[in-house]
Every structure is written in C-alpha cells, then in structure tokens.
PDB file of C-alpha atoms in Angstrom:
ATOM      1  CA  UNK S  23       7.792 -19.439  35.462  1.00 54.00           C
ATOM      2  CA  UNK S  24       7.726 -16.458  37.898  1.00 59.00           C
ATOM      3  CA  UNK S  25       9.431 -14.776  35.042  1.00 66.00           C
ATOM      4  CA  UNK S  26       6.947 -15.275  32.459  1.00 76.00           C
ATOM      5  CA  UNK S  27       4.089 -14.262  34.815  1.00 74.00           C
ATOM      6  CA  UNK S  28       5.670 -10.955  35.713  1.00 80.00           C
ATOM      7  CA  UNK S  29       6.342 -10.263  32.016  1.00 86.00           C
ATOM      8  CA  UNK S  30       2.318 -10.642  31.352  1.00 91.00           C
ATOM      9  CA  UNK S  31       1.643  -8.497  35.164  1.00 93.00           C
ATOM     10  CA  UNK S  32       1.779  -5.394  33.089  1.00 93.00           C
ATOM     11  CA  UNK S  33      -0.052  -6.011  29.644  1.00 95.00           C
ATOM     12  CA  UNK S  34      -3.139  -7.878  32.004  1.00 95.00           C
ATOM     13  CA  UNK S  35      -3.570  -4.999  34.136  1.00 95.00           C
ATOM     14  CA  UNK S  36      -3.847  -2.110  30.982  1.00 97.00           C
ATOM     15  CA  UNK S  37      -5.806  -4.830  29.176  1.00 97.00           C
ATOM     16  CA  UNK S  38      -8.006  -5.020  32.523  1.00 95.00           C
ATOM     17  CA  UNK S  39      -8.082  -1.530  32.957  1.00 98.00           C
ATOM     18  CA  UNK S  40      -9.394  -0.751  29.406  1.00 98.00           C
ATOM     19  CA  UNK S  41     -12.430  -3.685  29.938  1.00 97.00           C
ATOM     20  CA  UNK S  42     -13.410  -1.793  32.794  1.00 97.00           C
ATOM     21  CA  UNK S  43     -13.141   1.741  31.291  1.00 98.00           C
ATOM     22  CA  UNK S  44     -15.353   0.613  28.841  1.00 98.00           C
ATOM     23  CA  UNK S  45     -17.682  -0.665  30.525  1.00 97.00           C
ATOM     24  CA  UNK S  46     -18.151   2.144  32.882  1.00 98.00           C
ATOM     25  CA  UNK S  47     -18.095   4.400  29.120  1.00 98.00           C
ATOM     26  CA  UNK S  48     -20.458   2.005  27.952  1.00 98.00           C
ATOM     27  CA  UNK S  49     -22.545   2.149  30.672  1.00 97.00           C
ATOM     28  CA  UNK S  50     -22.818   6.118  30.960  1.00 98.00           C
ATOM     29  CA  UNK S  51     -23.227   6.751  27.345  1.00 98.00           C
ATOM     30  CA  UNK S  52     -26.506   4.185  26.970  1.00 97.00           C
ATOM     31  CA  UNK S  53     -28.048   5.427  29.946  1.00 97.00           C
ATOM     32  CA  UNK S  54     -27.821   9.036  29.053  1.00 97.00           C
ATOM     33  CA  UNK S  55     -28.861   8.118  25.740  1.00 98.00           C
ATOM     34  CA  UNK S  56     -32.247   6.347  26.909  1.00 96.00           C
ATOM     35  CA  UNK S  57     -32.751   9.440  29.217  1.00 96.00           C
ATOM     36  CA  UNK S  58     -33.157  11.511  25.935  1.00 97.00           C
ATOM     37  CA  UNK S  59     -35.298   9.231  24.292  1.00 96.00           C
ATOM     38  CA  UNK S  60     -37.470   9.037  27.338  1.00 96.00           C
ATOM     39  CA  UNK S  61     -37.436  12.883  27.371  1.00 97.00           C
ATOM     40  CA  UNK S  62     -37.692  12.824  23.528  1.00 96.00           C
ATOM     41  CA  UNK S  63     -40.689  10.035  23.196  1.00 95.00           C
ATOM     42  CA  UNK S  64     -42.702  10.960  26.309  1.00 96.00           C
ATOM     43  CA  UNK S  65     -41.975  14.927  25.652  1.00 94.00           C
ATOM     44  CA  UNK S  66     -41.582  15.114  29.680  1.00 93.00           C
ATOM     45  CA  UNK S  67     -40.791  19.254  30.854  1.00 92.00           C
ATOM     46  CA  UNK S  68     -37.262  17.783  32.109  1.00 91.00           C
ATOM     47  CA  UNK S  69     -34.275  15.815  30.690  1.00 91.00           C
ATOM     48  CA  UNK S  70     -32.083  14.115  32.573  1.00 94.00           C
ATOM     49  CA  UNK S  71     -29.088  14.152  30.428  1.00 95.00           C
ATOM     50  CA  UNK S  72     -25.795  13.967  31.711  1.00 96.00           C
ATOM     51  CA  UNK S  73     -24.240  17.780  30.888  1.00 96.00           C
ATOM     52  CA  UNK S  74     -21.299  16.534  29.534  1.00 97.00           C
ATOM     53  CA  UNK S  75     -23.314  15.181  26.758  1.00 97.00           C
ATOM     54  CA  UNK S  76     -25.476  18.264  26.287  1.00 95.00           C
ATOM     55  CA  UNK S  77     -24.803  18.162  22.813  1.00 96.00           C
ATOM     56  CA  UNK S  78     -27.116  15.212  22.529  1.00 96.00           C
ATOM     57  CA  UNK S  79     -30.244  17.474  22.835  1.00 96.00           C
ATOM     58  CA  UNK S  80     -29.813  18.670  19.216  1.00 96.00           C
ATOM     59  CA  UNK S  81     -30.175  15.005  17.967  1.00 97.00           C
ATOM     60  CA  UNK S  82     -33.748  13.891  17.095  1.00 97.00           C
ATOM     61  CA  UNK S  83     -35.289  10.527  18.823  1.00 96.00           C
ATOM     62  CA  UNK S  84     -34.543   8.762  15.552  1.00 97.00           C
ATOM     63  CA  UNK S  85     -30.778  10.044  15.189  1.00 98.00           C
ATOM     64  CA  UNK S  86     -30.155   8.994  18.716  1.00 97.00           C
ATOM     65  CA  UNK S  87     -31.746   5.626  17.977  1.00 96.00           C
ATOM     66  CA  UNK S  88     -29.171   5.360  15.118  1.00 97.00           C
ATOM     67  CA  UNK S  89     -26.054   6.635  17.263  1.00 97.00           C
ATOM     68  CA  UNK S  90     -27.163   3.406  19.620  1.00 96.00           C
ATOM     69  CA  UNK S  91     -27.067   1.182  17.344  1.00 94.00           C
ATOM     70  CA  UNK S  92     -23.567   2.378  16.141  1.00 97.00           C
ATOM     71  CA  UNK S  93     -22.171   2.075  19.687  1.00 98.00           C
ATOM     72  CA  UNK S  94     -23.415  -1.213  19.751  1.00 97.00           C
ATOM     73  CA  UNK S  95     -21.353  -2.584  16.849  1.00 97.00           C
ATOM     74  CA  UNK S  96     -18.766   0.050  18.222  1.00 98.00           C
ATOM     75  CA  UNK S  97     -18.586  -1.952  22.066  1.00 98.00           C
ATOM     76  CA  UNK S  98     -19.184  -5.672  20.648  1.00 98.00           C
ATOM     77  CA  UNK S  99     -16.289  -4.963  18.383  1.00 98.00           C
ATOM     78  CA  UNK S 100     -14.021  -3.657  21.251  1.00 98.00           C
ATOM     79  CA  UNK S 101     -14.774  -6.122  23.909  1.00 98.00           C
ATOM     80  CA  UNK S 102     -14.317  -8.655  20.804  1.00 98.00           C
ATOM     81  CA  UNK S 103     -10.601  -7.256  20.813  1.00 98.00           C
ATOM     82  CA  UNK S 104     -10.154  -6.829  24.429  1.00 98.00           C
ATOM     83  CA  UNK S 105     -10.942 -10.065  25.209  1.00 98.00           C
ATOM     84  CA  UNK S 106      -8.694 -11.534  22.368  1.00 98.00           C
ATOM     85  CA  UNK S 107      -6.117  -9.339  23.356  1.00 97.00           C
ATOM     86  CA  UNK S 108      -6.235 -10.923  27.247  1.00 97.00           C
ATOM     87  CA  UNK S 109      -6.857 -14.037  25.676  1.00 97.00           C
ATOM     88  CA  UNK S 110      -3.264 -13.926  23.540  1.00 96.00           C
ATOM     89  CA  UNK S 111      -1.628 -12.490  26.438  1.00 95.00           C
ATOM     90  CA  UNK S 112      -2.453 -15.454  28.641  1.00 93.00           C
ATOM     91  CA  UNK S 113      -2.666 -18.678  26.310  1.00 93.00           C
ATOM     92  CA  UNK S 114      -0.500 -17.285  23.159  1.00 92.00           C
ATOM     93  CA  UNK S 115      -2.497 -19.452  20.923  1.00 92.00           C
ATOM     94  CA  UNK S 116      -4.476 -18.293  17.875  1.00 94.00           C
ATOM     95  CA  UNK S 117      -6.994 -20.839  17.633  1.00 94.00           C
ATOM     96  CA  UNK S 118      -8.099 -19.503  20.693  1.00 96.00           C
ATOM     97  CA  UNK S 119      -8.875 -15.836  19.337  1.00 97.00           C
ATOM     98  CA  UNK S 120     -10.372 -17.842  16.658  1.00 97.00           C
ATOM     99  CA  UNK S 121     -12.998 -19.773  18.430  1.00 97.00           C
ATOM    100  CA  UNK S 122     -13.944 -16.182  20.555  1.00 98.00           C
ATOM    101  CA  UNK S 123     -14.413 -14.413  16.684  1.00 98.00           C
ATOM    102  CA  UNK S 124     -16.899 -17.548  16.398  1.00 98.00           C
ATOM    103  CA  UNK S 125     -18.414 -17.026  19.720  1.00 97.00           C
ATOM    104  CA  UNK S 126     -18.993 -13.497  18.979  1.00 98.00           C
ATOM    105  CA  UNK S 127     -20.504 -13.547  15.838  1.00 98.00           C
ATOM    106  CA  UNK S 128     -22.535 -16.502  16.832  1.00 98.00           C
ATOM    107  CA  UNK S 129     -24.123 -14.522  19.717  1.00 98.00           C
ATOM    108  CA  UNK S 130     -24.963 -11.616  17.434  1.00 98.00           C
ATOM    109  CA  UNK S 131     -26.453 -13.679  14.389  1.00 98.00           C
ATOM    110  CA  UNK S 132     -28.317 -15.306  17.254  1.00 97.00           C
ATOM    111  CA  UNK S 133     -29.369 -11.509  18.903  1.00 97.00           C
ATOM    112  CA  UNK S 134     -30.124 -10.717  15.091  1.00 96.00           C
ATOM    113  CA  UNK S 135     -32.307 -13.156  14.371  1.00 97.00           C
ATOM    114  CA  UNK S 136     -34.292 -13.409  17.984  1.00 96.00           C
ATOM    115  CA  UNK S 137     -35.257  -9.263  16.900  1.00 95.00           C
ATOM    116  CA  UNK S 138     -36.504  -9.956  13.478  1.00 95.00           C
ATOM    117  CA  UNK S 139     -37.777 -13.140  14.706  1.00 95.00           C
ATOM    118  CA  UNK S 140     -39.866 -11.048  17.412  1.00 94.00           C
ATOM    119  CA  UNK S 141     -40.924  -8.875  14.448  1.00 93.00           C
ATOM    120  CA  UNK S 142     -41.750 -11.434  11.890  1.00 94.00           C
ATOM    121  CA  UNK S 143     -44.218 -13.315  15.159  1.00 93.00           C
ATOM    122  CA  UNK S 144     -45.792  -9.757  16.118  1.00 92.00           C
ATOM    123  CA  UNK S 145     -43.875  -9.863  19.154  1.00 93.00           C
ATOM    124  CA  UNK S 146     -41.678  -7.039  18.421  1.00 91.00           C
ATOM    125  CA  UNK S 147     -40.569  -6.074  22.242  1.00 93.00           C
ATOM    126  CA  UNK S 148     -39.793  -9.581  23.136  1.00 94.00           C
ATOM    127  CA  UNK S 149     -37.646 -10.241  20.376  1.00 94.00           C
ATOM    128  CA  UNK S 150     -35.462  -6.796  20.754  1.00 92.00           C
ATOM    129  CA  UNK S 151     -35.593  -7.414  24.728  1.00 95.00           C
ATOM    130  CA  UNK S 152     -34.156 -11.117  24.213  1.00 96.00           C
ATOM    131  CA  UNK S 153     -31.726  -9.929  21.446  1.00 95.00           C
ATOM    132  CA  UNK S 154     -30.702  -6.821  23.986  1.00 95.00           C
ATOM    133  CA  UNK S 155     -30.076  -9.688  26.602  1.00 96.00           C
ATOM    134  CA  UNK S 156     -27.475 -11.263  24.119  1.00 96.00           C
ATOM    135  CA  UNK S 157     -26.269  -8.183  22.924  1.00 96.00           C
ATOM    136  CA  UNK S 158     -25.476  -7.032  26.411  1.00 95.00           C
ATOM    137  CA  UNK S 159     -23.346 -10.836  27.286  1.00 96.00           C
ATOM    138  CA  UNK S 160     -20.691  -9.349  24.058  1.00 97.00           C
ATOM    139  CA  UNK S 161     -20.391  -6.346  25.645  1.00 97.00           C
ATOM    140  CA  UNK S 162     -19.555  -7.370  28.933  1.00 96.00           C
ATOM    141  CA  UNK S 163     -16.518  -9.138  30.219  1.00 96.00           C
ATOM    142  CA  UNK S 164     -18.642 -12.153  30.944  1.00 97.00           C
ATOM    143  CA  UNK S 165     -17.259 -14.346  27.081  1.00 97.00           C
ATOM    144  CA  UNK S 166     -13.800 -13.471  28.675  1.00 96.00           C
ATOM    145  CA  UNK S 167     -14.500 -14.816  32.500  1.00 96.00           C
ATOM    146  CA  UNK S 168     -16.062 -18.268  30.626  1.00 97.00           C
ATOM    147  CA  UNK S 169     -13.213 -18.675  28.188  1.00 97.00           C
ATOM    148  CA  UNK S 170     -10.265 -18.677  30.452  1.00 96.00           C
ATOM    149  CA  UNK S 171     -11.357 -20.986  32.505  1.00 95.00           C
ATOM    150  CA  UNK S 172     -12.538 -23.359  29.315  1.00 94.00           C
ATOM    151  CA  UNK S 173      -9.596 -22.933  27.661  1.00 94.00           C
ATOM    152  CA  UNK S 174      -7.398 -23.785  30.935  1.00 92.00           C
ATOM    153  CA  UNK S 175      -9.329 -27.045  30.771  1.00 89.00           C
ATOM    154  CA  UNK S 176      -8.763 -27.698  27.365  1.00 89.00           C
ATOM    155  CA  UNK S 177      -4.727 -26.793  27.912  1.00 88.00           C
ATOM    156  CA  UNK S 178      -4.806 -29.521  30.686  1.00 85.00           C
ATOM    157  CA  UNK S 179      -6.829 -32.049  29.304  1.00 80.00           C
ATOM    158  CA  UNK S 180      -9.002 -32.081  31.942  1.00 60.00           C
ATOM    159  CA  UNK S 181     -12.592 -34.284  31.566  1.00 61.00           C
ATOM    160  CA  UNK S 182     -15.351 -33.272  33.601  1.00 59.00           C
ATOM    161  CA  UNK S 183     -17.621 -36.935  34.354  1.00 63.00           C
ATOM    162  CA  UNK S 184     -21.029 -37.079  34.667  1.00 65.00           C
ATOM    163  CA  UNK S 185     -20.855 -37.610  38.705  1.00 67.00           C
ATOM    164  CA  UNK S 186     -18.442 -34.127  38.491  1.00 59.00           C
ATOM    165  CA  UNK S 187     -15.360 -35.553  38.987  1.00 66.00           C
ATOM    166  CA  UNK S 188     -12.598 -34.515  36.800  1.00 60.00           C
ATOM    167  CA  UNK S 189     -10.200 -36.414  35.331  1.00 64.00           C
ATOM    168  CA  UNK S 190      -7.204 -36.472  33.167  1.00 61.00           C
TER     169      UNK S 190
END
C-alpha cells in the first residue's frame, strides 16, 4: 500500500502544482484584462495594466473581449484535463474521467444557455453574471475537491441515510 501511495506522491504534487499555477495565471491575466477594458470603455487618463502585459494596450476593447473569451475555453479545457489527470492518478478508472467530461460540458451548456437566456428575457447582465458564476466553478479546482470525495464513496459503497448516517 505504502508503495503505491509513494509511487502517486510525485505525479499529485506536479499535477497540484500546475492547478495552482493556473489559477494564479488565470487569475492575473483576467484581471489585467478587465483593467483595460475599464480603461478602454470608461476612457479613464490611467490604465492599470500589469507591464508585463503592455502589449495589451494595442488591442481594441472588442479584440480584448474576444482574447477573453478564448482564455475561457482555453482554462475550462485545462482544468478539464488537470482534474482528469488527478482523477486517473488517484482512482485509475476511466469511467471516472468520463462522468467529469459530462460534468464539464454540462456546466457550460448550462453557463451557455443562462447568457442567451438573459439575452433572449432582456436581462442581459444577469444572464452573463450567472453564466460567469458557472463558468468560474470549471475553472477552479472546486469539480476536482467534489469528485474525489464522491467517487471515494462510490469506490466504498458507502450510503448516506436520510438521518446522515452512513452505511455500507
């Protein structure tokens, strides 16, 4: 056993390591984008922009718009694969990576249709700030710290009863 668990030590802490790179990329790359926009939409005398992405301030409102959009598929797409990645590592099943593709894509159909929804009511910036909110629980490690703990109980056949009791 001890074996086995020292064998996935290294693999875990790169695939851990990545998740958290990303997010922090993730992170610094949106806000720096919506500081340009704000500079861009508002025309304020100052931009905020990180000067590492200087390069940014040639891009027009609408181009930058289009870049976030891109990095959206880009980050749902690798925490997608991150999280199947930690999920092989630690269960070795397929199914598994399976029903986290489903998850995924349900959560993004869902996102997709709560924006055009919001358009199609006249409530255009509740639908995109609801479909933002689902958006942002793919690109997070969040589907990852749910699924290893479902799919634990599913390994051990464990029933949670209605007084919260478990059972096996």
């Amino acid at each position: 056993m001890f074996k086995t668990l020292r064998s996935k030590i290294a693999p875990l802490s790169l695939a851990l390591l990545l998740i958290i790179a990303s997010g922090f990329l993730r992170l610094f790359l949106f806000e720096n984008i919506n500081h340009q926009l704000v500079y861009l939409y508002y025309h304020r005398d100052f931009s905020y922009l990180s000067d590492k992405l200087g390069f940014l301030k040639s891009f027009s409102y609408n181009d930058l718009m289009w870049i976030k959009w891109c990095l959206t598929g880009f980050f749902t797409i690798t925490y997608l694969c991150l999280s199947c990645w930690v999920l092989k590592i630690v269960f070795n099943r397929n199914a598994y990576l399976w029903y986290t593709a489903y998850i995924f894509t349900g959560v993004v159909l869902i996102s997709f249709l709560l924006y055009f929804g919001g358009v199609v009511f006249e409530e255009p910036v509740g639908g995109y700030r609801l479909a933002r909110f689902c958006m942002g629980l793919v690109q997070s490690p969040l589907p990852l710290m749910i699924l290893i703990p479902a799919f634990k109980l599913i390994e051990n056949n464990v029933t949670v009863r209605e007084d919260g009791n478990t059972e096996r």
